[in-house]
PDB file of C-alpha atoms in Angstrom:
ATOM      1  CA  UNK A   1      -3.497  -6.491 -13.779  1.00  0.00           C
ATOM      2  CA  UNK A   2      -5.319  -8.286 -10.971  1.00  0.00           C
ATOM      3  CA  UNK A   3      -4.000 -11.518  -9.517  1.00  0.00           C
ATOM      4  CA  UNK A   4      -6.127 -13.926  -7.457  1.00  0.00           C
ATOM      5  CA  UNK A   5      -5.188 -14.394  -3.832  1.00  0.00           C
ATOM      6  CA  UNK A   6      -2.913 -17.388  -3.396  1.00  0.00           C
ATOM      7  CA  UNK A   7      -3.806 -20.299  -1.190  1.00  0.00           C
ATOM      8  CA  UNK A   8      -1.508 -20.333   1.806  1.00  0.00           C
ATOM      9  CA  UNK A   9       0.543 -23.428   2.528  1.00  0.00           C
ATOM     10  CA  UNK A  10      -1.082 -25.531   5.286  1.00  0.00           C
ATOM     11  CA  UNK A  11       1.929 -25.337   7.580  1.00  0.00           C
ATOM     12  CA  UNK A  12       2.841 -23.671  10.856  1.00  0.00           C
ATOM     13  CA  UNK A  13       6.393 -22.267  10.864  1.00  0.00           C
ATOM     14  CA  UNK A  14       8.658 -20.127  13.042  1.00  0.00           C
ATOM     15  CA  UNK A  15      10.389 -16.987  11.796  1.00  0.00           C
ATOM     16  CA  UNK A  16      13.483 -16.379  13.934  1.00  0.00           C
ATOM     17  CA  UNK A  17      15.459 -13.153  13.637  1.00  0.00           C
ATOM     18  CA  UNK A  18      17.108 -10.485  15.757  1.00  0.00           C
ATOM     19  CA  UNK A  19      14.019  -8.249  15.746  1.00  0.00           C
ATOM     20  CA  UNK A  20      10.296  -8.937  15.759  1.00  0.00           C
ATOM     21  CA  UNK A  21       8.891  -8.046  12.298  1.00  0.00           C
ATOM     22  CA  UNK A  22       5.625  -6.966  13.879  1.00  0.00           C
ATOM     23  CA  UNK A  23       7.296  -4.058  15.669  1.00  0.00           C
ATOM     24  CA  UNK A  24      10.410  -3.290  13.600  1.00  0.00           C
ATOM     25  CA  UNK A  25      10.842  -1.956  10.071  1.00  0.00           C
ATOM     26  CA  UNK A  26      13.499  -3.250   7.668  1.00  0.00           C
ATOM     27  CA  UNK A  27      14.109  -5.604   4.762  1.00  0.00           C
ATOM     28  CA  UNK A  28      14.433  -8.749   6.883  1.00  0.00           C
ATOM     29  CA  UNK A  29      11.356  -7.714   8.824  1.00  0.00           C
ATOM     30  CA  UNK A  30       9.358  -7.163   5.622  1.00  0.00           C
ATOM     31  CA  UNK A  31      10.386 -10.652   4.531  1.00  0.00           C
ATOM     32  CA  UNK A  32       9.207 -12.002   7.879  1.00  0.00           C
ATOM     33  CA  UNK A  33       5.827 -10.287   7.728  1.00  0.00           C
ATOM     34  CA  UNK A  34       5.169 -11.512   4.207  1.00  0.00           C
ATOM     35  CA  UNK A  35       5.578 -15.107   5.320  1.00  0.00           C
ATOM     36  CA  UNK A  36       2.054 -14.659   6.689  1.00  0.00           C
ATOM     37  CA  UNK A  37       0.870 -14.511   3.080  1.00  0.00           C
ATOM     38  CA  UNK A  38       2.601 -17.821   2.347  1.00  0.00           C
ATOM     39  CA  UNK A  39       1.967 -19.979   5.421  1.00  0.00           C
ATOM     40  CA  UNK A  40      -1.198 -20.685   7.350  1.00  0.00           C
ATOM     41  CA  UNK A  41       0.506 -19.775  10.644  1.00  0.00           C
ATOM     42  CA  UNK A  42       3.748 -17.959  11.468  1.00  0.00           C
ATOM     43  CA  UNK A  43       5.188 -17.760  14.982  1.00  0.00           C
ATOM     44  CA  UNK A  44       7.634 -14.875  15.439  1.00  0.00           C
ATOM     45  CA  UNK A  45      10.573 -15.471  17.747  1.00  0.00           C
ATOM     46  CA  UNK A  46      13.694 -13.486  18.608  1.00  0.00           C
ATOM     47  CA  UNK A  47      16.679 -14.376  20.828  1.00  0.00           C
ATOM     48  CA  UNK A  48      14.661 -12.978  23.745  1.00  0.00           C
ATOM     49  CA  UNK A  49      11.511 -14.963  22.978  1.00  0.00           C
ATOM     50  CA  UNK A  50      12.957 -18.191  21.571  1.00  0.00           C
ATOM     51  CA  UNK A  51      10.770 -21.108  22.674  1.00  0.00           C
ATOM     52  CA  UNK A  52      12.737 -24.272  22.010  1.00  0.00           C
ATOM     53  CA  UNK A  53      10.287 -26.450  23.897  1.00  0.00           C
ATOM     54  CA  UNK A  54       7.424 -25.333  21.662  1.00  0.00           C
ATOM     55  CA  UNK A  55       9.473 -26.012  18.543  1.00  0.00           C
ATOM     56  CA  UNK A  56      10.390 -29.474  19.827  1.00  0.00           C
ATOM     57  CA  UNK A  57       6.874 -30.286  20.933  1.00  0.00           C
ATOM     58  CA  UNK A  58       5.259 -29.307  17.638  1.00  0.00           C
ATOM     59  CA  UNK A  59       8.298 -30.119  15.483  1.00  0.00           C
ATOM     60  CA  UNK A  60       8.008 -26.776  13.747  1.00  0.00           C
ATOM     61  CA  UNK A  61      10.226 -25.742  10.844  1.00  0.00           C
ATOM     62  CA  UNK A  62      12.316 -22.743  11.935  1.00  0.00           C
ATOM     63  CA  UNK A  63      13.108 -20.198   9.217  1.00  0.00           C
ATOM     64  CA  UNK A  64      16.154 -18.661  10.785  1.00  0.00           C
ATOM     65  CA  UNK A  65      18.376 -15.727   9.855  1.00  0.00           C
ATOM     66  CA  UNK A  66      21.613 -17.184   8.513  1.00  0.00           C
ATOM     67  CA  UNK A  67      23.944 -16.049  11.299  1.00  0.00           C
ATOM     68  CA  UNK A  68      21.508 -17.106  14.056  1.00  0.00           C
ATOM     69  CA  UNK A  69      21.225 -20.812  13.217  1.00  0.00           C
ATOM     70  CA  UNK A  70      23.648 -21.695  16.008  1.00  0.00           C
ATOM     71  CA  UNK A  71      21.210 -20.325  18.588  1.00  0.00           C
ATOM     72  CA  UNK A  72      19.290 -23.589  18.227  1.00  0.00           C
ATOM     73  CA  UNK A  73      20.358 -26.907  19.741  1.00  0.00           C
ATOM     74  CA  UNK A  74      22.351 -29.006  17.239  1.00  0.00           C
ATOM     75  CA  UNK A  75      19.717 -31.749  17.065  1.00  0.00           C
ATOM     76  CA  UNK A  76      16.983 -29.334  15.901  1.00  0.00           C
ATOM     77  CA  UNK A  77      16.789 -29.111  12.106  1.00  0.00           C
ATOM     78  CA  UNK A  78      16.446 -25.524  10.863  1.00  0.00           C
ATOM     79  CA  UNK A  79      16.147 -23.600   7.614  1.00  0.00           C
ATOM     80  CA  UNK A  80      18.937 -21.030   7.357  1.00  0.00           C
ATOM     81  CA  UNK A  81      17.824 -18.122   5.179  1.00  0.00           C
ATOM     82  CA  UNK A  82      20.694 -16.191   3.615  1.00  0.00           C
ATOM     83  CA  UNK A  83      19.595 -12.544   3.371  1.00  0.00           C
ATOM     84  CA  UNK A  84      23.053 -11.281   2.480  1.00  0.00           C
ATOM     85  CA  UNK A  85      26.777 -11.963   2.647  1.00  0.00           C
ATOM     86  CA  UNK A  86      28.541 -10.482   5.658  1.00  0.00           C
ATOM     87  CA  UNK A  87      31.982 -10.833   4.064  1.00  0.00           C
ATOM     88  CA  UNK A  88      30.925  -8.755   1.053  1.00  0.00           C
ATOM     89  CA  UNK A  89      29.129  -6.231   3.250  1.00  0.00           C
ATOM     90  CA  UNK A  90      32.189  -5.803   5.463  1.00  0.00           C
ATOM     91  CA  UNK A  91      34.385  -5.272   2.397  1.00  0.00           C
ATOM     92  CA  UNK A  92      32.039  -2.453   1.368  1.00  0.00           C
ATOM     93  CA  UNK A  93      31.551  -0.740   4.733  1.00  0.00           C
ATOM     94  CA  UNK A  94      34.587  -1.795   6.858  1.00  0.00           C
ATOM     95  CA  UNK A  95      32.408  -1.444   9.944  1.00  0.00           C
ATOM     96  CA  UNK A  96      33.019  -3.510  13.070  1.00  0.00           C
ATOM     97  CA  UNK A  97      29.397  -4.682  13.199  1.00  0.00           C
ATOM     98  CA  UNK A  98      29.682  -6.074   9.686  1.00  0.00           C
ATOM     99  CA  UNK A  99      32.985  -7.749  10.594  1.00  0.00           C
ATOM    100  CA  UNK A 100      31.078  -9.457  13.401  1.00  0.00           C
ATOM    101  CA  UNK A 101      28.356 -10.448  10.933  1.00  0.00           C
ATOM    102  CA  UNK A 102      30.966 -11.981   8.642  1.00  0.00           C
ATOM    103  CA  UNK A 103      32.445 -14.033  11.467  1.00  0.00           C
ATOM    104  CA  UNK A 104      29.050 -15.230  12.699  1.00  0.00           C
ATOM    105  CA  UNK A 105      28.106 -16.327   9.191  1.00  0.00           C
ATOM    106  CA  UNK A 106      31.433 -18.127   8.800  1.00  0.00           C
ATOM    107  CA  UNK A 107      30.775 -20.097  11.972  1.00  0.00           C
ATOM    108  CA  UNK A 108      27.112 -20.655  11.089  1.00  0.00           C
ATOM    109  CA  UNK A 109      28.117 -22.296   7.808  1.00  0.00           C
ATOM    110  CA  UNK A 110      29.512 -25.269   9.724  1.00  0.00           C
ATOM    111  CA  UNK A 111      26.212 -26.123  11.433  1.00  0.00           C
ATOM    112  CA  UNK A 112      24.824 -29.523  10.521  1.00  0.00           C
ATOM    113  CA  UNK A 113      21.073 -30.237  10.116  1.00  0.00           C
ATOM    114  CA  UNK A 114      20.608 -26.934   8.286  1.00  0.00           C
ATOM    115  CA  UNK A 115      18.863 -26.468   4.954  1.00  0.00           C
ATOM    116  CA  UNK A 116      20.253 -23.311   3.356  1.00  0.00           C
ATOM    117  CA  UNK A 117      18.010 -21.033   1.276  1.00  0.00           C
ATOM    118  CA  UNK A 118      19.231 -17.860  -0.473  1.00  0.00           C
ATOM    119  CA  UNK A 119      17.434 -14.637  -1.387  1.00  0.00           C
ATOM    120  CA  UNK A 120      19.293 -14.290  -4.711  1.00  0.00           C
ATOM    121  CA  UNK A 121      21.564 -16.219  -7.076  1.00  0.00           C
ATOM    122  CA  UNK A 122      24.619 -14.126  -6.283  1.00  0.00           C
ATOM    123  CA  UNK A 123      24.151 -14.771  -2.553  1.00  0.00           C
ATOM    124  CA  UNK A 124      24.095 -18.526  -3.076  1.00  0.00           C
ATOM    125  CA  UNK A 125      27.162 -18.311  -5.329  1.00  0.00           C
ATOM    126  CA  UNK A 126      29.073 -16.195  -2.790  1.00  0.00           C
ATOM    127  CA  UNK A 127      28.363 -18.544   0.114  1.00  0.00           C
ATOM    128  CA  UNK A 128      29.346 -21.536  -1.992  1.00  0.00           C
ATOM    129  CA  UNK A 129      32.652 -19.897  -2.839  1.00  0.00           C
ATOM    130  CA  UNK A 130      33.333 -18.696   0.710  1.00  0.00           C
ATOM    131  CA  UNK A 131      32.094 -21.553   2.879  1.00  0.00           C
ATOM    132  CA  UNK A 132      30.550 -24.225   0.674  1.00  0.00           C
ATOM    133  CA  UNK A 133      27.026 -23.659   2.017  1.00  0.00           C
ATOM    134  CA  UNK A 134      25.263 -21.730  -0.733  1.00  0.00           C
ATOM    135  CA  UNK A 135      21.507 -22.078  -0.721  1.00  0.00           C
ATOM    136  CA  UNK A 136      20.151 -25.168  -2.460  1.00  0.00           C
ATOM    137  CA  UNK A 137      16.962 -23.152  -3.030  1.00  0.00           C
ATOM    138  CA  UNK A 138      16.626 -19.526  -4.152  1.00  0.00           C
ATOM    139  CA  UNK A 139      13.535 -17.540  -3.189  1.00  0.00           C
ATOM    140  CA  UNK A 140      13.501 -13.900  -4.250  1.00  0.00           C
ATOM    141  CA  UNK A 141      11.894 -11.462  -1.855  1.00  0.00           C
ATOM    142  CA  UNK A 142       8.286 -11.445  -3.041  1.00  0.00           C
ATOM    143  CA  UNK A 143       6.136  -8.382  -3.620  1.00  0.00           C
ATOM    144  CA  UNK A 144       2.375  -8.243  -3.281  1.00  0.00           C
ATOM    145  CA  UNK A 145       1.733  -7.304  -6.898  1.00  0.00           C
ATOM    146  CA  UNK A 146      -1.917  -6.617  -6.140  1.00  0.00           C
ATOM    147  CA  UNK A 147      -0.878  -3.771  -3.838  1.00  0.00           C
ATOM    148  CA  UNK A 148       2.183  -2.744  -5.832  1.00  0.00           C
ATOM    149  CA  UNK A 149       0.038  -2.837  -8.939  1.00  0.00           C
ATOM    150  CA  UNK A 150       2.060  -0.735 -11.376  1.00  0.00           C
ATOM    151  CA  UNK A 151      -0.756   1.808 -11.735  1.00  0.00           C
ATOM    152  CA  UNK A 152       1.172   5.062 -11.630  1.00  0.00           C
ATOM    153  CA  UNK A 153      -0.347   8.523 -11.249  1.00  0.00           C
ATOM    154  CA  UNK A 154       2.786  10.479 -12.080  1.00  0.00           C
ATOM    155  CA  UNK A 155       2.324  12.086 -15.490  1.00  0.00           C
ATOM    156  CA  UNK A 156       3.433  15.572 -14.391  1.00  0.00           C
ATOM    157  CA  UNK A 157       5.353  14.480 -11.319  1.00  0.00           C
ATOM    158  CA  UNK A 158       8.797  15.888 -10.504  1.00  0.00           C
ATOM    159  CA  UNK A 159       9.208  13.617  -7.488  1.00  0.00           C
ATOM    160  CA  UNK A 160      12.253  11.341  -7.225  1.00  0.00           C
ATOM    161  CA  UNK A 161      12.015   8.882  -4.334  1.00  0.00           C
ATOM    162  CA  UNK A 162      15.024   7.337  -2.602  1.00  0.00           C
ATOM    163  CA  UNK A 163      15.856   5.245   0.463  1.00  0.00           C
ATOM    164  CA  UNK A 164      19.266   6.704   1.328  1.00  0.00           C
ATOM    165  CA  UNK A 165      19.134   6.108   5.067  1.00  0.00           C
ATOM    166  CA  UNK A 166      22.813   5.351   5.602  1.00  0.00           C
ATOM    167  CA  UNK A 167      26.190   6.386   4.219  1.00  0.00           C
ATOM    168  CA  UNK A 168      26.646   3.103   2.320  1.00  0.00           C
ATOM    169  CA  UNK A 169      23.138   3.518   0.899  1.00  0.00           C
ATOM    170  CA  UNK A 170      23.943   6.875  -0.667  1.00  0.00           C
ATOM    171  CA  UNK A 171      23.004   9.350   2.072  1.00  0.00           C
ATOM    172  CA  UNK A 172      25.812  11.682   0.940  1.00  0.00           C
ATOM    173  CA  UNK A 173      25.068  11.293  -2.761  1.00  0.00           C
ATOM    174  CA  UNK A 174      21.431  12.387  -2.918  1.00  0.00           C
ATOM    175  CA  UNK A 175      22.300  16.019  -1.974  1.00  0.00           C
ATOM    176  CA  UNK A 176      24.739  16.094  -4.926  1.00  0.00           C
ATOM    177  CA  UNK A 177      21.959  15.086  -7.300  1.00  0.00           C
ATOM    178  CA  UNK A 178      19.519  17.534  -5.731  1.00  0.00           C
ATOM    179  CA  UNK A 179      22.009  20.376  -6.179  1.00  0.00           C
ATOM    180  CA  UNK A 180      22.741  19.370  -9.775  1.00  0.00           C
ATOM    181  CA  UNK A 181      19.058  19.014 -10.714  1.00  0.00           C
ATOM    182  CA  UNK A 182      17.096  21.552  -8.635  1.00  0.00           C
ATOM    183  CA  UNK A 183      13.999  21.262 -10.848  1.00  0.00           C
ATOM    184  CA  UNK A 184      13.428  17.810  -9.415  1.00  0.00           C
ATOM    185  CA  UNK A 185      12.111  17.081  -5.931  1.00  0.00           C
ATOM    186  CA  UNK A 186      14.095  14.411  -4.077  1.00  0.00           C
ATOM    187  CA  UNK A 187      12.320  12.844  -1.098  1.00  0.00           C
ATOM    188  CA  UNK A 188      13.149   9.975   1.231  1.00  0.00           C
ATOM    189  CA  UNK A 189      10.698   7.103   1.200  1.00  0.00           C
ATOM    190  CA  UNK A 190       9.964   7.637   4.868  1.00  0.00           C
ATOM    191  CA  UNK A 191       6.571   6.165   5.658  1.00  0.00           C
ATOM    192  CA  UNK A 192       4.946   3.159   7.286  1.00  0.00           C
ATOM    193  CA  UNK A 193       4.988  -0.042   5.171  1.00  0.00           C
ATOM    194  CA  UNK A 194       1.276   0.149   4.364  1.00  0.00           C
ATOM    195  CA  UNK A 195       1.793   3.533   2.671  1.00  0.00           C
ATOM    196  CA  UNK A 196       4.773   2.635   0.468  1.00  0.00           C
ATOM    197  CA  UNK A 197       2.792   1.614  -2.626  1.00  0.00           C
ATOM    198  CA  UNK A 198       0.713   4.804  -2.684  1.00  0.00           C
ATOM    199  CA  UNK A 199       3.809   6.902  -2.024  1.00  0.00           C
ATOM    200  CA  UNK A 200       5.513   5.330  -5.015  1.00  0.00           C
ATOM    201  CA  UNK A 201       2.438   5.749  -7.177  1.00  0.00           C
ATOM    202  CA  UNK A 202       2.919   9.512  -7.502  1.00  0.00           C
ATOM    203  CA  UNK A 203       6.700   9.470  -8.060  1.00  0.00           C
ATOM    204  CA  UNK A 204       8.373   9.918 -11.445  1.00  0.00           C
ATOM    205  CA  UNK A 205      11.307   7.641 -10.635  1.00  0.00           C
ATOM    206  CA  UNK A 206      13.175   5.803  -7.892  1.00  0.00           C
ATOM    207  CA  UNK A 207      16.907   6.065  -7.191  1.00  0.00           C
ATOM    208  CA  UNK A 208      18.869   3.689  -4.953  1.00  0.00           C
ATOM    209  CA  UNK A 209      22.627   4.262  -4.658  1.00  0.00           C
ATOM    210  CA  UNK A 210      23.994   1.570  -2.401  1.00  0.00           C
ATOM    211  CA  UNK A 211      27.473   0.099  -2.000  1.00  0.00           C
ATOM    212  CA  UNK A 212      26.024  -3.205  -0.807  1.00  0.00           C
ATOM    213  CA  UNK A 213      22.718  -5.094  -0.872  1.00  0.00           C
ATOM    214  CA  UNK A 214      21.695  -8.702  -0.459  1.00  0.00           C
ATOM    215  CA  UNK A 215      18.422  -8.307  -2.339  1.00  0.00           C
ATOM    216  CA  UNK A 216      16.776  -4.964  -1.650  1.00  0.00           C
ATOM    217  CA  UNK A 217      13.090  -5.205  -0.771  1.00  0.00           C
ATOM    218  CA  UNK A 218      12.464  -1.540  -1.578  1.00  0.00           C
ATOM    219  CA  UNK A 219      14.029  -1.907  -5.032  1.00  0.00           C
ATOM    220  CA  UNK A 220      11.804  -4.919  -5.687  1.00  0.00           C
ATOM    221  CA  UNK A 221       8.783  -2.865  -4.656  1.00  0.00           C
ATOM    222  CA  UNK A 222       9.750   0.032  -6.913  1.00  0.00           C
ATOM    223  CA  UNK A 223      10.179  -2.343  -9.848  1.00  0.00           C
ATOM    224  CA  UNK A 224       6.837  -4.035  -9.157  1.00  0.00           C
ATOM    225  CA  UNK A 225       5.288  -0.560  -9.139  1.00  0.00           C
ATOM    226  CA  UNK A 226       6.799  -0.098 -12.637  1.00  0.00           C
ATOM    227  CA  UNK A 227       8.794   2.955 -11.613  1.00  0.00           C
ATOM    228  CA  UNK A 228      11.818   3.899 -13.707  1.00  0.00           C
ATOM    229  CA  UNK A 229      14.753   2.896 -11.501  1.00  0.00           C
ATOM    230  CA  UNK A 230      18.329   4.233 -11.276  1.00  0.00           C
ATOM    231  CA  UNK A 231      20.291   1.658  -9.267  1.00  0.00           C
ATOM    232  CA  UNK A 232      23.817   0.594  -8.420  1.00  0.00           C
ATOM    233  CA  UNK A 233      25.016  -2.817  -9.571  1.00  0.00           C
ATOM    234  CA  UNK A 234      24.709  -4.519  -6.207  1.00  0.00           C
ATOM    235  CA  UNK A 235      22.445  -7.215  -4.784  1.00  0.00           C
ATOM    236  CA  UNK A 236      19.903  -8.485  -7.274  1.00  0.00           C
ATOM    237  CA  UNK A 237      21.596  -6.512 -10.066  1.00  0.00           C
ATOM    238  CA  UNK A 238      24.499  -9.005  -9.817  1.00  0.00           C
ATOM    239  CA  UNK A 239      22.321 -12.017 -10.610  1.00  0.00           C
ATOM    240  CA  UNK A 240      22.563 -13.905 -13.888  1.00  0.00           C
ATOM    241  CA  UNK A 241      18.831 -13.401 -14.379  1.00  0.00           C
ATOM    242  CA  UNK A 242      18.724  -9.848 -13.070  1.00  0.00           C
ATOM    243  CA  UNK A 243      16.140  -7.244 -14.118  1.00  0.00           C
ATOM    244  CA  UNK A 244      17.152  -5.638 -17.402  1.00  0.00           C
ATOM    245  CA  UNK A 245      14.694  -2.763 -17.757  1.00  0.00           C
ATOM    246  CA  UNK A 246      16.399  -0.527 -15.202  1.00  0.00           C
ATOM    247  CA  UNK A 247      19.280   1.958 -15.363  1.00  0.00           C
ATOM    248  CA  UNK A 248      22.376   0.576 -13.589  1.00  0.00           C
ATOM    249  CA  UNK A 249      25.597   2.309 -12.534  1.00  0.00           C
ATOM    250  CA  UNK A 250      28.658   0.724 -10.941  1.00  0.00           C
ATOM    251  CA  UNK A 251      28.884   1.458  -7.195  1.00  0.00           C
ATOM    252  CA  UNK A 252      32.522   2.564  -7.553  1.00  0.00           C
ATOM    253  CA  UNK A 253      31.414   5.220 -10.041  1.00  0.00           C
ATOM    254  CA  UNK A 254      28.511   6.351  -7.889  1.00  0.00           C
ATOM    255  CA  UNK A 255      30.619   6.748  -4.749  1.00  0.00           C
ATOM    256  CA  UNK A 256      34.021   7.756  -6.156  1.00  0.00           C
ATOM    257  CA  UNK A 257      33.279   9.821  -9.270  1.00  0.00           C
ATOM    258  CA  UNK A 258      30.681  12.511  -8.508  1.00  0.00           C
ATOM    259  CA  UNK A 259      30.954  14.116 -11.945  1.00  0.00           C
ATOM    260  CA  UNK A 260      30.204  10.846 -13.691  1.00  0.00           C
ATOM    261  CA  UNK A 261      27.378  10.094 -11.241  1.00  0.00           C
ATOM    262  CA  UNK A 262      25.753  13.459 -11.962  1.00  0.00           C
ATOM    263  CA  UNK A 263      26.178  13.004 -15.716  1.00  0.00           C
ATOM    264  CA  UNK A 264      24.777   9.445 -15.670  1.00  0.00           C
ATOM    265  CA  UNK A 265      21.793  10.516 -13.610  1.00  0.00           C
ATOM    266  CA  UNK A 266      21.212  13.376 -16.036  1.00  0.00           C
ATOM    267  CA  UNK A 267      21.108  10.883 -18.904  1.00  0.00           C
ATOM    268  CA  UNK A 268      18.573   8.863 -16.910  1.00  0.00           C
ATOM    269  CA  UNK A 269      16.365  11.918 -16.356  1.00  0.00           C
ATOM    270  CA  UNK A 270      16.603  12.812 -20.035  1.00  0.00           C
ATOM    271  CA  UNK A 271      15.430   9.313 -20.967  1.00  0.00           C
ATOM    272  CA  UNK A 272      12.209   9.504 -18.955  1.00  0.00           C
ATOM    273  CA  UNK A 273      10.074  11.249 -21.627  1.00  0.00           C
ATOM    274  CA  UNK A 274      11.122   8.862 -24.384  1.00  0.00           C
ATOM    275  CA  UNK A 275      11.932   5.480 -22.812  1.00  0.00           C
ATOM    276  CA  UNK A 276       9.171   3.271 -21.495  1.00  0.00           C
ATOM    277  CA  UNK A 277      10.697   1.579 -18.465  1.00  0.00           C
ATOM    278  CA  UNK A 278       8.783  -1.565 -17.475  1.00  0.00           C
ATOM    279  CA  UNK A 279      10.648  -3.396 -14.677  1.00  0.00           C
ATOM    280  CA  UNK A 280       7.350  -4.811 -13.412  1.00  0.00           C
ATOM    281  CA  UNK A 281       7.642  -7.543 -16.020  1.00  0.00           C
ATOM    282  CA  UNK A 282      10.618  -9.008 -14.126  1.00  0.00           C
ATOM    283  CA  UNK A 283       8.639  -8.921 -10.880  1.00  0.00           C
ATOM    284  CA  UNK A 284       5.694 -10.750 -12.413  1.00  0.00           C
ATOM    285  CA  UNK A 285       8.047 -13.370 -13.840  1.00  0.00           C
ATOM    286  CA  UNK A 286      10.221 -13.955 -10.767  1.00  0.00           C
ATOM    287  CA  UNK A 287       9.016 -12.361  -7.529  1.00  0.00           C
ATOM    288  CA  UNK A 288       5.271 -12.588  -6.926  1.00  0.00           C
ATOM    289  CA  UNK A 289       3.697 -14.099  -3.834  1.00  0.00           C
ATOM    290  CA  UNK A 290       2.843 -17.169  -5.929  1.00  0.00           C
ATOM    291  CA  UNK A 291       6.518 -17.617  -6.803  1.00  0.00           C
ATOM    292  CA  UNK A 292       7.302 -17.400  -3.091  1.00  0.00           C
ATOM    293  CA  UNK A 293       4.622 -19.940  -2.214  1.00  0.00           C
ATOM    294  CA  UNK A 294       5.923 -22.374  -4.826  1.00  0.00           C
ATOM    295  CA  UNK A 295       9.477 -21.894  -3.618  1.00  0.00           C
ATOM    296  CA  UNK A 296       8.589 -22.478   0.012  1.00  0.00           C
ATOM    297  CA  UNK A 297       6.544 -25.537  -0.915  1.00  0.00           C
ATOM    298  CA  UNK A 298       9.676 -27.022  -2.502  1.00  0.00           C
ATOM    299  CA  UNK A 299      11.779 -26.027   0.516  1.00  0.00           C
ATOM    300  CA  UNK A 300       9.440 -27.721   2.990  1.00  0.00           C
ATOM    301  CA  UNK A 301       9.304 -30.877   0.899  1.00  0.00           C
ATOM    302  CA  UNK A 302      13.115 -30.965   0.882  1.00  0.00           C
ATOM    303  CA  UNK A 303      13.218 -30.146   4.607  1.00  0.00           C
ATOM    304  CA  UNK A 304      10.738 -32.900   5.510  1.00  0.00           C
ATOM    305  CA  UNK A 305      12.477 -35.449   3.318  1.00  0.00           C
ATOM    306  CA  UNK A 306      16.102 -34.760   4.244  1.00  0.00           C
ATOM    307  CA  UNK A 307      16.160 -32.925   7.580  1.00  0.00           C
ATOM    308  CA  UNK A 308      13.848 -34.991   9.759  1.00  0.00           C
ATOM    309  CA  UNK A 309      13.855 -34.789  13.523  1.00  0.00           C
ATOM    310  CA  UNK A 310      15.989 -37.231  15.488  1.00  0.00           C
ATOM    311  CA  UNK A 311      13.902 -39.977  17.060  1.00  0.00           C
TER     312      UNK A 311
END
């Protein structure tokens, strides 16, 4: 299915995060790069390149990573984008860096002159419960559905793709599945962003075993590509309006019960010849670039109306 190119919003905005999306790979960075498909002009700033004078002079909306909103002077209105919940991530990983993230988000929640936007329903709900600052707008990570077009070339494929880069993303679980199902070829989705769609095109399925996600970009891409997906119930899978046409396993089962994990994955593999998985339908209904454009149009109207600059 071909979708016409969307008309970008006639606004200049700032994307402010820890790393520059033009030189760094990751979910937040993918989000940042795709803002170029939504807005006429995007200025990328990091803590090292933050230009407050430029923002003041041009009165630019700053789309800022949640925990970094306090980097900006209190009189500057900003848009705080909630990519994930540090408190939930710390509970899953118990790492010091995620403890720090939790504390920075807790302090960030108190900042005035901040319009909060969430990447998923569950994220907004969690922040409301924790700090009372859940996003008043929800914008799912969009996928370019022209590039991730759902046109698979995988009829005889034995390739299972995964993105198990870290321990809490299943790095120790993939070898268990590979050993249990040696007829299948498990490969890490390790390529530059421009090659992801074509890499997925030839796979038979996608597996993502994570103990925590905010809203996984790579899972959204796999669903838009119409790949059968075997996922843990984290991130987007916790939403009220979550994708239904995927295979979901509880993270506690995946990480704590290897026998059940292997058996559940075996059931998933056995279903591939007979079940027609079509998760792309959710993507086309909720997470296209047009959905993102419409969402950001509403955000900027709210921002202009209620978070004006001090005179």
